[in-house]
mmCIF file of C-alpha atoms in Angstrom:
data_model
loop_
_atom_site.group_PDB
_atom_site.id
_atom_site.type_symbol
_atom_site.label_atom_id
_atom_site.label_comp_id
_atom_site.label_asym_id
_atom_site.label_seq_id
_atom_site.Cartn_x
_atom_site.Cartn_y
_atom_site.Cartn_z
ATOM 1 C CA MET A 1 165.593 174.608 87.655
ATOM 2 C CA LYS A 2 168.078 171.811 88.706
ATOM 3 C CA LYS A 3 166.680 169.142 90.723
ATOM 4 C CA LEU A 4 167.893 168.921 94.375
ATOM 5 C CA GLY A 5 168.915 165.431 95.473
ATOM 6 C CA MET A 6 167.360 164.019 98.681
ATOM 7 C CA GLY A 7 168.395 161.023 101.056
ATOM 8 C CA LEU A 8 166.522 159.557 103.700
ATOM 9 C CA VAL A 9 167.854 157.860 106.731
ATOM 10 C CA GLY A 10 165.494 155.699 108.670
ATOM 11 C CA PRO A 11 162.687 154.306 106.393
ATOM 12 C CA GLY A 12 159.952 153.580 108.916
ATOM 13 C CA PHE A 13 156.610 154.548 109.474
ATOM 14 C CA ILE A 14 156.960 158.399 108.847
ATOM 15 C CA ALA A 15 159.610 158.140 105.909
ATOM 16 C CA ALA A 16 156.687 157.330 103.588
ATOM 17 C CA HIS A 17 155.089 160.615 104.369
ATOM 18 C CA HIS A 18 158.281 162.511 103.735
ATOM 19 C CA LEU A 19 158.842 160.920 100.432
ATOM 20 C CA ASP A 20 155.284 161.484 99.344
ATOM 21 C CA ALA A 21 155.587 165.101 100.415
ATOM 22 C CA VAL A 22 158.959 165.610 98.448
ATOM 23 C CA ARG A 23 157.561 163.987 95.430
ATOM 24 C CA ARG A 24 154.709 166.202 95.177
ATOM 25 C CA LEU A 25 157.101 169.050 95.091
ATOM 26 C CA GLY A 26 158.153 167.969 91.623
ATOM 27 C CA ASP A 27 161.751 169.738 91.738
ATOM 28 C CA VAL A 28 163.536 167.254 93.986
ATOM 29 C CA GLU A 29 165.181 163.927 93.300
ATOM 30 C CA ILE A 30 164.795 161.099 95.755
ATOM 31 C CA VAL A 31 168.254 159.654 95.427
ATOM 32 C CA GLY A 32 168.086 156.656 98.060
ATOM 33 C CA ILE A 33 167.521 155.545 101.520
ATOM 34 C CA ALA A 34 169.601 153.972 104.450
ATOM 35 C CA GLY A 35 168.189 151.950 107.182
ATOM 36 C CA SER A 36 169.223 149.760 110.037
ATOM 37 C CA SER A 37 170.800 147.015 107.837
ATOM 38 C CA PRO A 38 171.570 146.369 104.134
ATOM 39 C CA GLU A 39 169.111 143.871 103.742
ATOM 40 C CA SER A 40 166.026 145.456 105.290
ATOM 41 C CA THR A 41 166.975 148.881 103.330
ATOM 42 C CA ARG A 42 166.760 146.962 99.980
ATOM 43 C CA LYS A 43 163.512 145.538 100.798
ATOM 44 C CA ARG A 44 162.223 148.845 102.025
ATOM 45 C CA ALA A 45 163.350 150.685 98.937
ATOM 46 C CA ARG A 46 161.372 148.508 96.911
ATOM 47 C CA GLU A 47 158.169 149.038 98.986
ATOM 48 C CA LEU A 48 158.926 152.830 98.871
ATOM 49 C CA GLY A 49 159.768 153.052 95.113
ATOM 50 C CA VAL A 50 163.326 154.181 95.813
ATOM 51 C CA ALA A 51 165.965 153.219 93.453
ATOM 52 C CA LYS A 52 169.061 153.103 95.501
ATOM 53 C CA ALA A 53 169.417 151.349 99.094
ATOM 54 C CA TYR A 54 172.645 152.575 100.884
ATOM 55 C CA ALA A 55 174.555 150.212 103.138
ATOM 56 C CA SER A 56 174.773 152.783 105.871
ATOM 57 C CA TYR A 57 173.823 156.231 106.518
ATOM 58 C CA HIS A 58 177.640 157.125 106.272
ATOM 59 C CA GLU A 59 177.733 155.900 102.828
ATOM 60 C CA LEU A 60 174.537 158.050 102.037
ATOM 61 C CA LEU A 61 176.143 161.372 103.513
ATOM 62 C CA ALA A 62 179.155 160.436 101.323
ATOM 63 C CA ASP A 63 177.432 160.770 98.212
ATOM 64 C CA PRO A 64 177.973 163.993 96.258
ATOM 65 C CA ALA A 65 174.434 163.590 94.513
ATOM 66 C CA ILE A 66 172.627 164.126 97.904
ATOM 67 C CA GLN A 67 172.341 167.864 98.998
ATOM 68 C CA VAL A 68 169.395 167.284 101.496
ATOM 69 C CA VAL A 69 169.137 164.441 104.255
ATOM 70 C CA HIS A 70 166.055 163.795 105.862
ATOM 71 C CA ASN A 71 166.349 162.263 109.275
ATOM 72 C CA THR A 72 163.375 159.992 110.206
ATOM 73 C CA THR A 73 165.147 157.425 112.672
ATOM 74 C CA PRO A 74 163.929 156.587 116.264
ATOM 75 C CA ASN A 75 164.559 159.457 118.627
ATOM 76 C CA HIS A 76 167.828 158.090 120.030
ATOM 77 C CA LEU A 77 169.483 158.269 116.702
ATOM 78 C CA HIS A 78 168.608 161.698 115.869
ATOM 79 C CA ARG A 79 171.624 163.492 117.378
ATOM 80 C CA ASP A 80 174.203 161.204 115.566
ATOM 81 C CA VAL A 81 172.679 161.163 112.120
ATOM 82 C CA SER A 82 171.847 164.861 112.031
ATOM 83 C CA LEU A 83 175.250 165.805 113.318
ATOM 84 C CA ALA A 84 177.104 163.726 110.636
ATOM 85 C CA ALA A 85 174.944 165.252 107.981
ATOM 86 C CA LEU A 86 175.511 168.743 109.208
ATOM 87 C CA ARG A 87 179.116 168.023 109.364
ATOM 88 C CA ALA A 88 178.922 166.633 105.802
ATOM 89 C CA GLY A 89 177.569 169.894 104.577
ATOM 90 C CA LYS A 90 174.139 168.576 104.091
ATOM 91 C CA HIS A 91 170.812 170.413 104.623
ATOM 92 C CA VAL A 92 168.935 168.616 107.204
ATOM 93 C CA VAL A 93 165.013 167.944 107.613
ATOM 94 C CA SER A 94 164.752 166.221 111.036
ATOM 95 C CA ASP A 95 161.635 164.690 112.687
ATOM 96 C CA LYS A 96 160.874 165.802 116.248
ATOM 97 C CA PRO A 97 162.113 165.771 118.834
ATOM 98 C CA LEU A 98 165.416 167.467 117.628
ATOM 99 C CA ALA A 99 167.381 165.009 119.965
ATOM 100 C CA GLY A 100 167.041 162.794 122.922
ATOM 101 C CA THR A 101 168.280 165.314 125.481
ATOM 102 C CA THR A 102 168.407 169.060 125.897
ATOM 103 C CA ASP A 103 172.122 169.073 125.742
ATOM 104 C CA GLU A 104 172.038 166.995 122.375
ATOM 105 C CA ALA A 105 169.421 169.331 121.081
ATOM 106 C CA ARG A 106 171.670 172.505 121.846
ATOM 107 C CA GLU A 107 174.843 170.774 120.082
ATOM 108 C CA LEU A 108 172.825 170.193 116.983
ATOM 109 C CA TYR A 109 171.480 173.596 117.033
ATOM 110 C CA GLU A 110 174.867 175.243 117.379
ATOM 111 C CA ALA A 111 176.168 172.670 114.644
ATOM 112 C CA ALA A 112 173.835 174.000 112.373
ATOM 113 C CA ARG A 113 174.648 177.401 112.760
ATOM 114 C CA VAL A 114 178.407 176.709 112.149
ATOM 115 C CA ALA A 115 177.445 174.772 109.189
ATOM 116 C CA GLY A 116 175.523 177.491 107.616
ATOM 117 C CA VAL A 117 172.813 175.232 105.957
ATOM 118 C CA ALA A 118 169.081 174.627 106.327
ATOM 119 C CA HIS A 119 167.936 172.849 109.626
ATOM 120 C CA VAL A 120 164.451 171.972 109.742
ATOM 121 C CA VAL A 121 162.371 170.182 112.402
ATOM 122 C CA THR A 122 158.773 168.797 111.456
ATOM 123 C CA PHE A 123 156.499 170.426 113.476
ATOM 124 C CA ASN A 124 154.154 169.904 110.686
ATOM 125 C CA TYR A 125 150.891 171.192 112.112
ATOM 126 C CA ARG A 126 152.132 174.732 111.307
ATOM 127 C CA GLY A 127 151.528 173.797 107.754
ATOM 128 C CA TYR A 128 147.615 173.993 108.001
ATOM 129 C CA PRO A 129 146.248 177.244 106.237
ATOM 130 C CA LEU A 130 143.683 177.991 109.107
ATOM 131 C CA VAL A 131 146.657 177.503 111.621
ATOM 132 C CA GLN A 132 148.425 180.433 109.719
ATOM 133 C CA GLN A 133 145.150 182.236 109.571
ATOM 134 C CA ALA A 134 144.567 182.356 113.212
ATOM 135 C CA ARG A 135 148.413 183.347 113.623
ATOM 136 C CA ALA A 136 147.958 186.352 111.424
ATOM 137 C CA MET A 137 144.699 187.435 113.171
ATOM 138 C CA ILE A 138 146.406 187.280 116.447
ATOM 139 C CA ALA A 139 149.560 189.257 114.993
ATOM 140 C CA LYS A 140 147.288 191.982 113.566
ATOM 141 C CA GLY A 141 145.421 192.408 116.920
ATOM 142 C CA GLN A 142 142.040 191.141 115.782
ATOM 143 C CA ILE A 143 141.395 189.255 119.042
ATOM 144 C CA GLY A 144 143.240 191.860 121.344
ATOM 145 C CA PRO A 145 145.711 190.881 123.939
ATOM 146 C CA ALA A 146 145.708 187.199 124.500
ATOM 147 C CA VAL A 147 144.858 186.133 128.015
ATOM 148 C CA PHE A 148 144.166 182.432 127.639
ATOM 149 C CA VAL A 149 145.767 179.826 125.518
ATOM 150 C CA HIS A 150 144.364 176.254 126.252
ATOM 151 C CA GLY A 151 143.587 172.993 124.531
ATOM 152 C CA CYS A 152 144.660 169.299 124.365
ATOM 153 C CA TYR A 153 146.261 166.574 122.343
ATOM 154 C CA LEU A 154 144.376 163.283 123.003
ATOM 155 C CA GLN A 155 144.934 159.848 121.399
ATOM 156 C CA ASP A 156 143.901 156.179 122.226
ATOM 157 C CA TRP A 157 146.741 154.028 120.452
ATOM 158 C CA LEU A 158 148.153 153.071 123.646
ATOM 159 C CA THR A 159 144.781 152.247 125.418
ATOM 160 C CA ASP A 160 145.345 148.347 125.359
ATOM 161 C CA GLU A 161 148.040 147.163 127.420
ATOM 162 C CA ARG A 162 149.043 144.933 124.651
ATOM 163 C CA ALA A 163 149.889 147.814 122.584
ATOM 164 C CA TYR A 164 153.767 148.879 122.649
ATOM 165 C CA SER A 165 156.156 151.016 120.782
ATOM 166 C CA TRP A 166 159.884 151.724 121.031
ATOM 167 C CA ARG A 167 158.752 155.301 121.871
ATOM 168 C CA LEU A 168 157.990 153.813 125.405
ATOM 169 C CA ASP A 169 161.465 152.638 125.806
ATOM 170 C CA PRO A 170 163.559 155.427 127.541
ATOM 171 C CA LYS A 171 166.747 154.285 125.774
ATOM 172 C CA ARG A 172 165.316 154.845 122.471
ATOM 173 C CA GLY A 173 162.337 157.294 122.781
ATOM 174 C CA GLY A 174 163.533 159.265 125.622
ATOM 175 C CA ALA A 175 162.389 160.037 129.223
ATOM 176 C CA SER A 176 159.072 161.418 128.317
ATOM 177 C CA SER A 177 156.514 159.518 126.156
ATOM 178 C CA ALA A 178 152.881 161.612 125.806
ATOM 179 C CA LEU A 179 154.583 164.912 126.475
ATOM 180 C CA GLY A 180 157.721 164.112 124.049
ATOM 181 C CA ASP A 181 155.658 162.643 121.277
ATOM 182 C CA ILE A 182 152.770 164.673 120.854
ATOM 183 C CA GLY A 183 152.714 167.232 123.583
ATOM 184 C CA SER A 184 155.607 168.769 121.901
ATOM 185 C CA HIS A 185 153.547 169.517 118.932
ATOM 186 C CA TRP A 186 150.867 171.329 120.897
ATOM 187 C CA CYS A 187 153.504 173.448 122.611
ATOM 188 C CA ASP A 188 155.055 174.476 119.352
ATOM 189 C CA LEU A 189 151.780 175.361 117.902
ATOM 190 C CA ALA A 190 150.664 177.374 120.648
ATOM 191 C CA GLU A 191 154.010 179.421 120.685
ATOM 192 C CA HIS A 192 153.666 179.754 116.949
ATOM 193 C CA VAL A 193 150.214 180.804 116.612
ATOM 194 C CA THR A 194 150.307 183.268 119.519
ATOM 195 C CA GLY A 195 153.875 184.745 119.027
ATOM 196 C CA ALA A 196 154.328 184.291 122.670
ATOM 197 C CA ARG A 197 156.596 181.952 124.549
ATOM 198 C CA ILE A 198 156.078 179.762 127.472
ATOM 199 C CA VAL A 199 158.235 180.790 130.383
ATOM 200 C CA SER A 200 157.080 178.465 133.231
ATOM 201 C CA VAL A 201 155.045 175.641 133.819
ATOM 202 C CA LEU A 202 153.439 173.396 136.389
ATOM 203 C CA ALA A 203 153.016 169.597 135.303
ATOM 204 C CA ASP A 204 151.288 166.464 136.866
ATOM 205 C CA LEU A 205 152.224 163.456 134.979
ATOM 206 C CA HIS A 206 150.723 159.901 135.375
ATOM 207 C CA THR A 207 151.229 156.537 134.018
ATOM 208 C CA ALA A 208 147.585 154.766 133.405
ATOM 209 C CA VAL A 209 149.288 151.677 132.190
ATOM 210 C CA PRO A 210 152.248 150.933 134.110
ATOM 211 C CA THR A 211 152.901 147.354 132.773
ATOM 212 C CA ARG A 212 152.374 146.412 128.951
ATOM 213 C CA GLU A 213 152.560 143.259 127.151
ATOM 214 C CA ALA A 214 155.160 143.911 124.549
ATOM 215 C CA PRO A 215 155.703 141.801 121.390
ATOM 216 C CA ALA A 216 158.837 139.830 121.821
ATOM 217 C CA THR A 217 160.724 141.131 118.727
ATOM 218 C CA SER A 218 158.846 143.929 117.483
ATOM 219 C CA THR A 219 160.541 147.150 116.840
ATOM 220 C CA LYS A 220 157.880 149.234 115.263
ATOM 221 C CA ALA A 221 156.808 152.606 116.224
ATOM 222 C CA PHE A 222 153.217 151.396 116.357
ATOM 223 C CA ALA A 223 152.995 147.919 117.276
ATOM 224 C CA SER A 224 149.696 146.015 117.180
ATOM 225 C CA ALA A 225 147.834 145.256 120.084
ATOM 226 C CA ALA A 226 146.591 141.893 118.688
ATOM 227 C CA LYS A 227 147.289 138.755 120.494
ATOM 228 C CA SER A 228 150.577 136.940 120.043
ATOM 229 C CA ALA A 229 152.037 133.807 121.271
ATOM 230 C CA ALA A 230 155.322 135.481 122.049
ATOM 231 C CA ARG A 231 155.019 138.520 124.462
ATOM 232 C CA ARG A 232 156.819 139.975 127.443
ATOM 233 C CA LYS A 233 155.994 142.092 130.409
ATOM 234 C CA VAL A 234 157.464 145.733 130.237
ATOM 235 C CA LYS A 235 157.490 148.061 132.947
ATOM 236 C CA ILE A 236 156.651 151.533 131.793
ATOM 237 C CA THR A 237 158.022 154.521 133.251
ATOM 238 C CA SER A 238 157.085 157.308 131.079
ATOM 239 C CA GLU A 239 153.731 159.038 131.217
ATOM 240 C CA ASP A 240 150.890 158.403 129.091
ATOM 241 C CA LEU A 241 148.723 161.348 130.689
ATOM 242 C CA ALA A 242 149.803 164.839 131.570
ATOM 243 C CA SER A 243 148.151 167.980 132.626
ATOM 244 C CA VAL A 244 150.278 171.179 132.486
ATOM 245 C CA LEU A 245 149.398 174.849 133.590
ATOM 246 C CA LEU A 246 151.388 177.431 131.580
ATOM 247 C CA ARG A 247 152.540 181.065 131.814
ATOM 248 C CA PHE A 248 153.480 182.965 128.640
ATOM 249 C CA ASP A 249 155.952 185.838 128.266
ATOM 250 C CA ASN A 250 153.070 188.372 127.181
ATOM 251 C CA GLY A 251 151.246 187.640 130.471
ATOM 252 C CA ALA A 252 148.836 185.077 129.019
ATOM 253 C CA ARG A 253 147.817 182.052 131.230
ATOM 254 C CA GLY A 254 147.169 178.635 129.785
ATOM 255 C CA CYS A 255 146.644 174.764 130.106
ATOM 256 C CA VAL A 256 147.195 171.876 128.184
ATOM 257 C CA THR A 257 145.953 168.133 128.564
ATOM 258 C CA VAL A 258 147.919 165.374 126.587
ATOM 259 C CA GLY A 259 147.001 161.666 126.621
ATOM 260 C CA GLN A 260 147.639 158.529 124.573
ATOM 261 C CA VAL A 261 145.133 156.158 126.437
ATOM 262 C CA LEU A 262 141.940 157.770 125.840
ATOM 263 C CA PRO A 263 139.300 155.694 124.118
ATOM 264 C CA GLY A 264 137.757 157.355 121.043
ATOM 265 C CA HIS A 265 140.313 160.030 120.517
ATOM 266 C CA LYS A 266 142.527 159.396 117.515
ATOM 267 C CA ASN A 267 144.470 162.367 116.658
ATOM 268 C CA ASP A 268 142.663 164.984 118.634
ATOM 269 C CA LEU A 269 144.666 168.064 118.751
ATOM 270 C CA ARG A 270 142.723 171.340 119.763
ATOM 271 C CA LEU A 271 144.190 174.805 120.360
ATOM 272 C CA GLU A 272 142.086 177.999 121.401
ATOM 273 C CA VAL A 273 143.530 181.464 122.007
ATOM 274 C CA SER A 274 141.266 183.805 123.948
ATOM 275 C CA GLY A 275 141.795 187.686 123.769
ATOM 276 C CA ARG A 276 140.148 190.581 125.246
ATOM 277 C CA LEU A 277 138.328 191.078 121.935
ATOM 278 C CA ALA A 278 137.637 187.585 120.654
ATOM 279 C CA SER A 279 138.733 184.155 120.716
ATOM 280 C CA VAL A 280 139.926 181.679 117.863
ATOM 281 C CA ALA A 281 140.080 177.808 118.066
ATOM 282 C CA TRP A 282 141.135 175.215 115.669
ATOM 283 C CA ARG A 283 140.905 171.447 115.735
ATOM 284 C CA GLN A 284 143.254 169.132 113.641
ATOM 285 C CA GLU A 285 140.412 166.439 113.005
ATOM 286 C CA GLN A 286 138.259 169.392 111.398
ATOM 287 C CA PRO A 287 141.107 171.384 110.011
ATOM 288 C CA ASN A 288 139.148 173.304 107.316
ATOM 289 C CA ASP A 289 136.983 175.371 109.900
ATOM 290 C CA LEU A 290 138.462 178.247 112.443
ATOM 291 C CA TRP A 291 135.872 179.165 115.277
ATOM 292 C CA VAL A 292 136.025 182.792 116.047
ATOM 293 C CA GLY A 293 134.002 183.407 119.126
ATOM 294 C CA HIS A 294 132.655 186.870 120.095
ATOM 295 C CA HIS A 295 131.095 188.595 123.404
ATOM 296 C CA ALA A 296 128.386 190.887 122.058
ATOM 297 C CA GLN A 297 127.932 189.397 118.670
ATOM 298 C CA PRO A 298 127.303 186.039 117.117
ATOM 299 C CA ASN A 299 130.071 183.597 116.882
ATOM 300 C CA THR A 300 131.328 182.650 113.324
ATOM 301 C CA VAL A 301 133.149 179.762 111.549
ATOM 302 C CA LEU A 302 135.636 180.831 109.102
ATOM 303 C CA THR A 303 135.914 177.827 106.586
ATOM 304 C CA ARG A 304 139.036 177.271 104.525
ATOM 305 C CA ASP A 305 138.438 179.575 101.458
ATOM 306 C CA PRO A 306 141.541 181.064 99.824
ATOM 307 C CA ALA A 307 139.321 184.143 98.680
ATOM 308 C CA LEU A 308 138.663 184.704 102.617
ATOM 309 C CA LEU A 309 142.018 183.985 104.020
ATOM 310 C CA ASP A 310 144.746 186.360 104.954
ATOM 311 C CA PRO A 311 147.664 186.115 102.762
ATOM 312 C CA ALA A 312 149.608 184.344 105.486
ATOM 313 C CA GLY A 313 147.248 181.563 105.319
ATOM 314 C CA ARG A 314 146.187 181.921 101.727
ATOM 315 C CA GLY A 315 149.392 180.487 100.389
ATOM 316 C CA TYR A 316 149.090 177.120 102.186
ATOM 317 C CA ALA A 317 145.564 176.663 100.847
ATOM 318 C CA HIS A 318 145.877 174.944 97.174
ATOM 319 C CA LEU A 319 142.434 173.734 96.581
ATOM 320 C CA PRO A 320 139.059 175.909 96.085
ATOM 321 C CA ALA A 321 136.560 176.212 98.858
ATOM 322 C CA GLY A 322 134.716 173.078 99.697
ATOM 323 C CA HIS A 323 137.779 170.739 98.703
ATOM 324 C CA PRO A 324 139.053 169.531 102.037
ATOM 325 C CA GLU A 325 142.832 169.706 102.805
ATOM 326 C CA ALA A 326 144.283 167.831 105.685
ATOM 327 C CA TRP A 327 147.265 166.212 107.385
ATOM 328 C CA ALA A 328 149.313 165.170 104.193
ATOM 329 C CA ASP A 329 148.596 168.650 102.766
ATOM 330 C CA ALA A 330 149.937 170.528 105.876
ATOM 331 C CA PHE A 331 152.907 168.229 105.767
ATOM 332 C CA ARG A 332 153.735 168.878 102.269
ATOM 333 C CA ASN A 333 153.545 172.617 103.009
ATOM 334 C CA LEU A 334 156.157 172.367 105.463
ATOM 335 C CA ILE A 335 158.331 170.400 103.264
ATOM 336 C CA ALA A 336 157.879 172.857 100.448
ATOM 337 C CA ASP A 337 158.835 175.798 102.783
ATOM 338 C CA ALA A 338 161.891 173.709 103.724
ATOM 339 C CA TYR A 339 163.123 173.295 99.982
ATOM 340 C CA ALA A 340 162.238 177.017 99.406
ATOM 341 C CA TRP A 341 164.503 177.737 102.244
ATOM 342 C CA ILE A 342 167.170 175.521 100.968
ATOM 343 C CA ARG A 343 167.284 176.923 97.296
ATOM 344 C CA GLN A 344 167.866 180.340 98.793
ATOM 345 C CA GLY A 345 170.885 179.376 100.818
ATOM 346 C CA GLY A 346 169.499 178.426 104.132
ATOM 347 C CA THR A 347 170.390 181.728 105.753
ATOM 348 C CA ALA A 348 168.434 183.161 108.529
ATOM 349 C CA ASP A 349 167.202 186.113 106.597
ATOM 350 C CA THR A 350 165.613 183.991 103.704
ATOM 351 C CA ARG A 351 163.592 181.323 105.978
ATOM 352 C CA PRO A 352 159.965 181.393 105.641
ATOM 353 C CA ASP A 353 158.112 182.664 108.592
ATOM 354 C CA ALA A 354 156.220 179.674 109.282
ATOM 355 C CA LEU A 355 159.198 177.065 109.174
ATOM 356 C CA PRO A 356 160.444 175.592 112.255
ATOM 357 C CA THR A 357 164.259 175.331 112.716
ATOM 358 C CA PHE A 358 166.739 173.548 114.904
ATOM 359 C CA ALA A 359 166.254 176.693 117.122
ATOM 360 C CA ASP A 360 162.690 175.710 117.655
ATOM 361 C CA GLY A 361 163.404 172.264 118.246
ATOM 362 C CA TYR A 362 166.056 173.009 121.020
ATOM 363 C CA ARG A 363 163.535 175.457 122.612
ATOM 364 C CA ASN A 364 160.874 172.877 122.303
ATOM 365 C CA SER A 365 163.098 170.498 124.217
ATOM 366 C CA LEU A 366 163.742 172.789 127.085
ATOM 367 C CA VAL A 367 159.912 173.299 127.437
ATOM 368 C CA ILE A 368 159.338 169.353 127.622
ATOM 369 C CA ASP A 369 162.172 169.117 129.926
ATOM 370 C CA ALA A 370 160.847 171.868 132.342
ATOM 371 C CA MET A 371 157.516 169.819 132.342
ATOM 372 C CA LEU A 372 159.343 166.671 133.586
ATOM 373 C CA LYS A 373 161.310 168.584 136.276
ATOM 374 C CA SER A 374 158.124 170.227 137.504
ATOM 375 C CA HIS A 375 156.429 167.057 138.110
ATOM 376 C CA ALA A 376 159.583 165.353 139.328
ATOM 377 C CA ALA A 377 159.767 168.036 142.303
ATOM 378 C CA GLY A 378 156.327 167.433 143.275
ATOM 379 C CA GLY A 379 154.318 169.555 140.983
ATOM 380 C CA VAL A 380 155.885 172.975 141.350
ATOM 381 C CA TRP A 381 156.334 176.014 138.964
ATOM 382 C CA GLN A 382 159.434 175.508 136.815
ATOM 383 C CA HIS A 383 160.991 178.336 134.952
ATOM 384 C CA ILE A 384 162.228 177.781 131.585
ATOM 385 C CA GLU A 385 165.499 179.223 130.754
ATOM 386 C CA ASP A 386 165.884 181.230 127.566
ATOM 387 C CA PRO A 387 169.746 180.908 126.481
ATOM 388 C CA LEU A 388 169.122 181.506 122.803
ATOM 389 C CA GLY A 389 167.247 184.614 123.165
ATOM 390 C CA THR A 390 164.034 183.294 121.732
ATOM 391 C CA SER A 391 161.737 185.895 123.172
ATOM 392 C CA ARG A 392 158.915 186.924 120.808
ATOM 393 C CA LYS A 393 160.488 190.448 121.052
ATOM 394 C CA LYS A 394 163.820 189.217 119.644
ATOM 395 C CA GLY A 395 162.479 188.860 116.070
ATOM 396 C CA LYS A 396 163.405 186.107 113.579
ATOM 397 C CA ARG A 397 165.402 183.165 114.507
ATOM 398 C CA GLY A 398 167.768 181.060 112.540
#
């Protein structure tokens, strides 16, 4: 099998995980990377073990050896890089959010459809075996009609006022912080697992740390909170806490809590779906267990064991029972699905069921935007328009 050529734009924090996942596939050649400047790109290429450093992403896109582009730039650059890649006829794997605004997200979705190439957004929590197990159980009616969908995504990396990131700068990270950064993952996961769509929201947002002491020159995604001689005061306008009530198109109700200033919570994503017959709950920090709750019989815990999983989940489990699989493995599963789709031409009818596309990225931006509008209006229900017809009754989306 001929190896596909891959290039990456934006070799920051998450880039190493993209490269690791691609290397684990074994049938993809990492051709080169492009960064913010030729000098920094050459340095980063050496660190990441990549042979070629391009002077710009335009030079990378012009290389015929590259068929697939991974866009891991800061949020405000997603639109320009992905759009240029699509117009160059490249398949695109983009970090979330798809773009900085809903208008840009729709533009990219439309451009991807016109280009006729594979277009993927890295909502990587879909790649866990027990996430797919829960999805299969719900789809097969094993928990009955869903009535309540709830959970959280809690972190503590912004607890100290000296912690700072470009994600907190609206010009680079967008209008939302906690919701856009991690709440987006939870919302995508909730919709994917349930097969239902969030149709209206009521949001309460808060900024617990309104002023931060940012490093004078740092541009890192996760800047250290350590003391530094050169720091500057920065007023924070985006939320670091959010509580949101939800309504789904299947009649289910729900709620989610999101925060990045909560001591002790490192990457605490939890999702529970309660149906009329049973409940299922999954926690990202304990990813090899799926809790199943019952009313008139004992509750159970399904441990990740390929022999016990539904076929939909079994394909994402690569080790025998008792051998934990976690975040990097789930990320690899998503990238594997992406390249499987690419090899089959990137058409709507060949997309793996669990793979998130630019349609999902655009829809997700509409959900987060509705939460921001709900809060800005004083905490009122905000309806989410569905311009792409992404209702669960519409079937597969490309």
